[in-house]
Amino acid sequence: MPHPLHSAGPPDWRSQGRTSHTTTPTRPVLLCLLCVLSSLVDLTTACPATCLCNATDVDCSGRGLLSMPALTHLPVTARTLLLPNNHLSSLGPGSFANLTSLERLDLSNNYLDDLPPVLFKDLGNLSDLTLHNNSLRALNRDLFQGLVGLRKLDVSLNGLSDIPLGLLDELQGLTWLSVAGNRLHALERAAFEPLANLQYLQLGANPWECDCNLRDFKHWMEWLLYRGGKVDGVECTLPKDLRGRDIRGVPVEMFNYCLQLDDENRGGGGPRSGGKEGSSPPCGRTTGSGGTGGAPTSEVPAAGDLVPVPDCVQRRYQPVSVRRAIGTVVIAGVVCGIVCIMMVGAAAYGCIYASLMAKYQRELKKRQPLMGDGEGDAEPEDKQISSVA
């Protein structure tokens, strides 16, 4: 009896070829499935346990968070990070490190009371930042460094009493800003001058004091309205005679006494803004005793060693003032030129009219003897009629 192995006959190579031909195309499909599954696994593992994530959004709102969740391994495709309605009271300096693709960040309705400098330095693509309804009392002037692409900023309903100079310097593309519902009494015009593209500004629900400290900002606000921007309202609380009035409707003549005060303070050697210390921005870097307002030395200035320059605010306004003065001179020159051209035209018209009238009078005089005979014949009859009457 032949052995079963030998009795099976030669192997059918055609059937084996057909088998290998049908199984080979399934390998790329399996590889694609594995890639998709691995990406899904990475997405779910990178998402914080207390948040909900998809390819572009990370939603951690209303989770009762007391501290920031781990965000270091978020997917690179994340565009939105939502952290509102939690119990966050502080943020570390590197809380948003490496989140370069983020475009929207919402930190509203928390208990944040202090934010470290350059907190958002890595968020160069961020366009929408919301810090609404927190406990912020002050903002570090370097807080928004790196946010060159920011378009919308909301710091309303906090306890801010001041917008420091330099805070908004890098936000030149900002179009929407809300500082409503704070404790702002006055604002520095120089702090808002970098916002060349601002279109909407919310200032309501603040205890505005409509005095000399708000005069320059009023002028800037009028310029914003002139170029098409919108401002919700600045209702005065002080002085009493202006209480309840919108400062936009207060005549500029009511601030004329501020110029007299400035002249008196400048003549007496006092500070420029009502004798308040620290009213000038620290825009010059120089060394002094103890890093404050001491006399400058010949040593190399230390980094970050700022000394307030008493007249620095005035110099900061100067470029814009010069541009406006030049524009005013140009416009006045154009108007005067137009008026002069009109006067020359009127004079030429008068001369032509006078020459025509003179010519017409000469022709009348030439014809007058001919007309005089008829008038002489009629005179006796007229005299008789008049005597009868």
XYZ file of N, CA and C in Angstrom, residues 163-288:
378
model
N -5.380 99.407 33.763
C -4.825 98.694 32.609
C -3.398 99.206 32.450
N -2.398 98.425 32.851
C -1.030 98.945 32.870
C -0.501 99.245 31.479
N 0.370 100.225 31.400
C 1.029 100.559 30.143
C 1.892 99.395 29.677
N 1.798 99.079 28.407
C 2.555 97.974 27.834
C 1.791 96.671 27.778
N 0.657 96.564 28.463
C -0.100 95.307 28.494
C -0.600 94.926 27.102
N -1.017 95.907 26.313
C -1.652 95.640 25.017
C -0.730 95.940 23.840
N 0.549 96.134 24.103
C 1.458 96.566 23.035
C 1.577 95.554 21.904
N 1.526 94.254 22.214
C 1.699 93.234 21.180
C 0.378 92.800 20.556
N -0.722 93.368 20.996
C -2.037 92.952 20.494
C -2.519 93.905 19.406
N -1.676 94.178 18.441
C -2.013 95.151 17.413
C -3.093 94.654 16.468
N -3.331 93.344 16.432
C -4.389 92.800 15.585
C -5.716 92.645 16.303
N -5.802 93.092 17.546
C -7.027 92.929 18.328
C -8.160 93.747 17.720
N -9.323 93.108 17.567
C -10.490 93.789 17.011
C -11.630 93.916 18.015
N -11.627 93.121 19.084
C -12.731 93.126 20.055
C -12.131 93.044 21.451
N -12.517 93.988 22.323
C -11.969 94.046 23.680
C -13.077 94.440 24.642
N -13.151 93.712 25.759
C -14.126 94.037 26.799
C -13.412 94.142 28.143
N -13.535 95.316 28.767
C -13.071 95.540 30.135
C -14.236 95.980 31.003
N -15.442 95.619 30.619
C -16.646 96.030 31.337
C -16.736 95.318 32.683
N -17.461 95.954 33.608
C -17.718 95.323 34.891
C -16.514 95.185 35.782
N -15.602 96.155 35.749
C -14.441 96.149 36.621
C -14.518 97.346 37.576
N -13.375 97.773 38.092
C -13.320 98.917 39.008
C -12.476 100.041 38.417
N -12.602 100.239 37.138
C -11.790 101.226 36.442
C -12.351 102.626 36.671
N -11.487 103.552 37.126
C -11.855 104.956 37.292
C -11.373 105.804 36.117
N -10.225 105.436 35.567
C -9.635 106.169 34.448
C -8.731 105.213 33.682
N -8.386 105.614 32.465
C -7.516 104.802 31.619
C -6.475 105.695 30.966
N -5.289 105.121 30.767
C -4.218 105.832 30.076
C -4.398 105.685 28.569
N -4.359 106.800 27.891
C -4.478 106.766 26.434
C -3.345 105.955 25.807
N -2.161 106.071 26.337
C -1.001 105.379 25.761
C -1.153 103.873 25.820
N -1.931 103.352 26.777
C -2.109 101.905 26.891
C -2.935 101.354 25.733
N -3.766 102.192 25.104
C -4.665 101.724 24.058
C -4.228 102.152 22.661
N -3.256 103.013 22.549
C -2.826 103.476 21.236
C -2.285 102.374 20.324
N -1.673 101.285 20.846
C -1.230 100.226 19.919
C -2.364 99.489 19.227
N -3.595 99.619 19.689
C -4.726 98.862 19.131
C -5.237 99.547 17.868
N -4.446 99.467 16.824
C -4.776 100.180 15.588
C -5.944 99.538 14.844
N -6.250 98.262 15.101
C -7.311 97.573 14.377
C -8.550 97.331 15.230
N -8.612 97.949 16.398
C -9.750 97.730 17.282
C -11.036 98.254 16.653
N -12.098 97.439 16.726
C -13.378 97.814 16.143
C -14.484 97.933 17.187
N -14.371 97.184 18.275
C -15.426 97.225 19.285
C -14.786 97.207 20.667
N -15.253 98.127 21.518
C -14.703 98.272 22.863
C -15.855 98.370 23.860
N -15.827 97.484 24.864
C -16.837 97.489 25.922
C -16.230 98.074 27.190
N -16.852 99.154 27.687
C -16.344 99.866 28.851
C -17.394 100.027 29.951
N -18.586 99.507 29.764
C -19.683 99.763 30.675
C -19.494 99.157 32.054
N -20.352 99.616 32.994
C -20.389 99.086 34.372
C -19.051 99.269 35.086
N -18.428 100.435 34.903
C -17.237 100.818 35.643
C -17.502 102.161 36.322
N -16.908 102.413 37.474
C -17.127 103.692 38.177
C -16.245 104.804 37.629
N -16.551 105.287 36.440
C -15.713 106.264 35.770
C -15.756 107.618 36.475
N -14.581 108.215 36.639
C -14.453 109.571 37.171
C -14.075 110.489 36.005
N -15.040 111.270 35.575
C -14.873 112.089 34.375
C -14.153 113.389 34.721
N -12.855 113.277 35.008
C -12.045 114.440 35.351
C -10.844 114.492 34.411
N -9.840 115.217 34.825
C -8.672 115.412 33.945
C -7.948 114.113 33.632
N -8.031 113.134 34.520
C -7.335 111.872 34.282
C -7.957 111.087 33.128
N -9.189 111.411 32.770
C -9.865 110.702 31.687
C -9.911 111.526 30.403
N -9.353 112.726 30.431
C -9.450 113.623 29.280
C -8.759 113.050 28.050
N -7.515 112.606 28.181
C -6.781 112.104 27.021
C -7.424 110.841 26.460
N -7.931 109.979 27.344
C -8.600 108.774 26.857
C -9.891 109.127 26.119
N -10.573 110.174 26.555
C -11.768 110.639 25.841
C -11.413 111.044 24.415
N -10.296 111.740 24.252
C -9.864 112.135 22.912
C -9.566 110.911 22.060
N -8.892 109.902 22.635
C -8.604 108.675 21.875
C -9.897 107.953 21.506
N -10.843 107.916 22.437
C -12.119 107.247 22.174
C -12.877 107.939 21.049
N -12.815 109.269 21.009
C -13.451 109.997 19.914
C -12.781 109.679 18.584
N -11.473 109.508 18.597
C -10.772 109.097 17.370
C -11.218 107.700 16.941
N -11.396 106.772 17.910
C -11.872 105.425 17.590
C -13.256 105.476 16.952
N -14.139 106.296 17.497
C -15.478 106.430 16.925
C -15.428 107.071 15.541
N -14.508 108.003 15.343
C -14.391 108.694 14.057
C -13.995 107.737 12.935
N -13.156 106.765 13.247
C -12.720 105.833 12.202
C -13.627 104.601 12.092
N -14.812 104.648 12.712
C -15.798 103.592 12.527
C -15.902 102.587 13.650
N -15.140 102.748 14.725
C -15.236 101.829 15.844
C -16.501 102.054 16.667
N -16.766 101.118 17.579
C -17.952 101.189 18.423
C -17.553 101.069 19.890
N -18.161 101.919 20.710
C -17.944 101.910 22.158
C -19.311 101.869 22.813
N -19.483 100.973 23.807
C -20.826 100.809 24.362
C -21.252 102.003 25.208
N -20.437 102.468 26.134
C -20.841 103.606 26.957
C -19.917 103.788 28.147
N -19.636 105.045 28.466
C -18.806 105.397 29.618
C -19.625 106.362 30.468
N -20.336 105.824 31.451
C -21.210 106.633 32.294
C -20.457 107.160 33.499
N -20.487 108.458 33.681
C -19.724 109.092 34.754
C -20.398 108.856 36.112
N -19.581 108.599 37.129
C -20.058 108.551 38.508
C -19.621 109.786 39.292
N -18.503 110.366 38.913
C -17.990 111.599 39.505
C -17.476 112.481 38.374
N -17.506 113.797 38.554
C -18.091 114.585 39.644
C -19.618 114.547 39.643
N -20.206 115.128 40.679
C -21.643 115.022 40.856
C -22.423 115.665 39.724
N -21.905 116.784 39.181
C -22.648 117.469 38.128
C -22.636 116.701 36.808
N -21.783 115.680 36.691
C -21.757 114.847 35.488
C -22.251 113.428 35.747
N -22.715 113.159 36.946
C -23.131 111.800 37.291
C -24.292 111.354 36.391
N -24.115 110.156 35.825
C -25.137 109.598 34.948
C -24.992 109.989 33.491
N -24.110 110.912 33.186
C -23.915 111.335 31.796
C -22.841 110.491 31.125
N -23.027 110.271 29.836
C -22.025 109.570 29.040
C -20.927 110.567 28.686
N -19.679 110.181 28.929
C -18.582 111.118 28.695
C -18.461 111.487 27.225
N -18.999 110.657 26.352
C -18.954 110.998 24.928
C -19.801 112.223 24.612
N -20.795 112.511 25.468
C -21.626 113.676 25.266
C -21.214 114.884 26.075
N -20.097 114.748 26.840
C -19.603 115.882 27.624
C -18.756 116.764 26.717
N -19.051 118.057 26.611
C -18.268 118.935 25.729
C -16.801 118.983 26.161
N -15.935 119.071 25.186
C -14.511 119.121 25.481
C -14.137 120.405 26.213
N -14.979 121.444 26.084
C -14.691 122.706 26.773
C -14.695 122.538 28.289
N -15.389 121.510 28.792
C -15.432 121.303 30.234
C -14.101 120.806 30.780
N -13.179 120.442 29.892
C -11.865 119.986 30.320
C -10.793 121.046 30.099
N -11.205 122.271 29.770
C -10.212 123.312 29.534
C -9.416 123.640 30.792
N -10.054 123.501 31.958
C -9.324 123.818 33.188
C -8.169 122.851 33.424
N -8.217 121.676 32.770
C -7.110 120.723 32.921
C -5.812 121.283 32.351
N -5.925 122.062 31.260
C -4.732 122.669 30.681
C -4.104 123.658 31.656
N -4.932 124.418 32.360
C -4.405 125.351 33.347
C -3.723 124.610 34.487
N -4.319 123.492 34.895
C -3.693 122.706 35.964
C -2.362 122.134 35.509
N -2.306 121.679 34.249
C -1.046 121.152 33.726
C 0.031 122.235 33.720
N -0.336 123.443 33.294
C 0.641 124.533 33.264
C 1.119 124.868 34.672
N 0.195 124.900 35.627
C 0.591 125.200 37.005
C 1.494 124.120 37.572
N 1.129 122.855 37.329
C 1.961 121.763 37.847
C 3.327 121.743 37.186
N 3.344 122.031 35.885
C 4.624 122.019 35.191
C 5.495 123.177 35.641
N 4.853 124.318 35.913
C 5.615 125.470 36.388
C 6.106 125.290 37.803
N 5.339 124.553 38.628
C 5.746 124.323 40.011
C 6.660 123.151 40.188
N 6.959 122.464 39.067
C 7.880 121.341 39.160
C 7.234 120.073 39.658
N 5.906 120.058 39.773
C 5.227 118.875 40.244
C 5.007 117.887 39.132
N 4.494 116.720 39.443
C 4.202 115.743 38.425
C 3.081 116.204 37.536
N 2.951 115.585 36.407
C 2.053 116.094 35.389
C 0.612 115.763 35.663
N 0.318 114.646 36.231
C -1.066 114.232 36.390
C -1.497 114.381 37.827
N -1.765 115.607 38.232
C -2.357 115.843 39.527
C -1.496 115.486 40.692
N -0.180 115.365 40.514
C 0.708 115.073 41.625
C 0.741 113.625 42.026
N 0.167 112.725 41.216
C 0.186 111.310 41.573
C 1.531 110.720 41.223
N 2.077 109.969 42.140
C 3.366 109.343 41.887
C 3.159 108.119 41.005
N 4.179 107.860 40.227
C 4.134 106.688 39.370
C 3.202 106.830 38.185
N 2.809 108.063 37.846
C 1.883 108.239 36.742
C 2.576 108.153 35.391
N 3.890 108.281 35.335
C 4.620 108.221 34.073
C 5.022 106.779 33.791
N 4.968 106.344 32.528
C 5.293 104.956 32.216
C 6.790 104.705 32.263
N 7.213 103.507 32.682
C 8.639 103.177 32.729
C 9.133 102.748 31.365
N 9.198 103.685 30.411
C 9.580 103.303 29.053
C 11.066 103.517 28.788
N 11.833 103.931 29.775
C 13.273 104.050 29.593
C 13.996 103.080 30.492
N 15.059 102.458 30.011
C 15.831 101.513 30.800
C 17.146 102.167 31.214
N 17.324 102.340 32.479
C 18.563 102.903 32.985
C 18.785 102.393 34.384
N 19.970 102.523 34.892
C 20.288 102.026 36.223
C 20.237 103.148 37.217
N 19.981 102.802 38.427
C 19.928 103.782 39.487
C 20.169 103.101 40.803
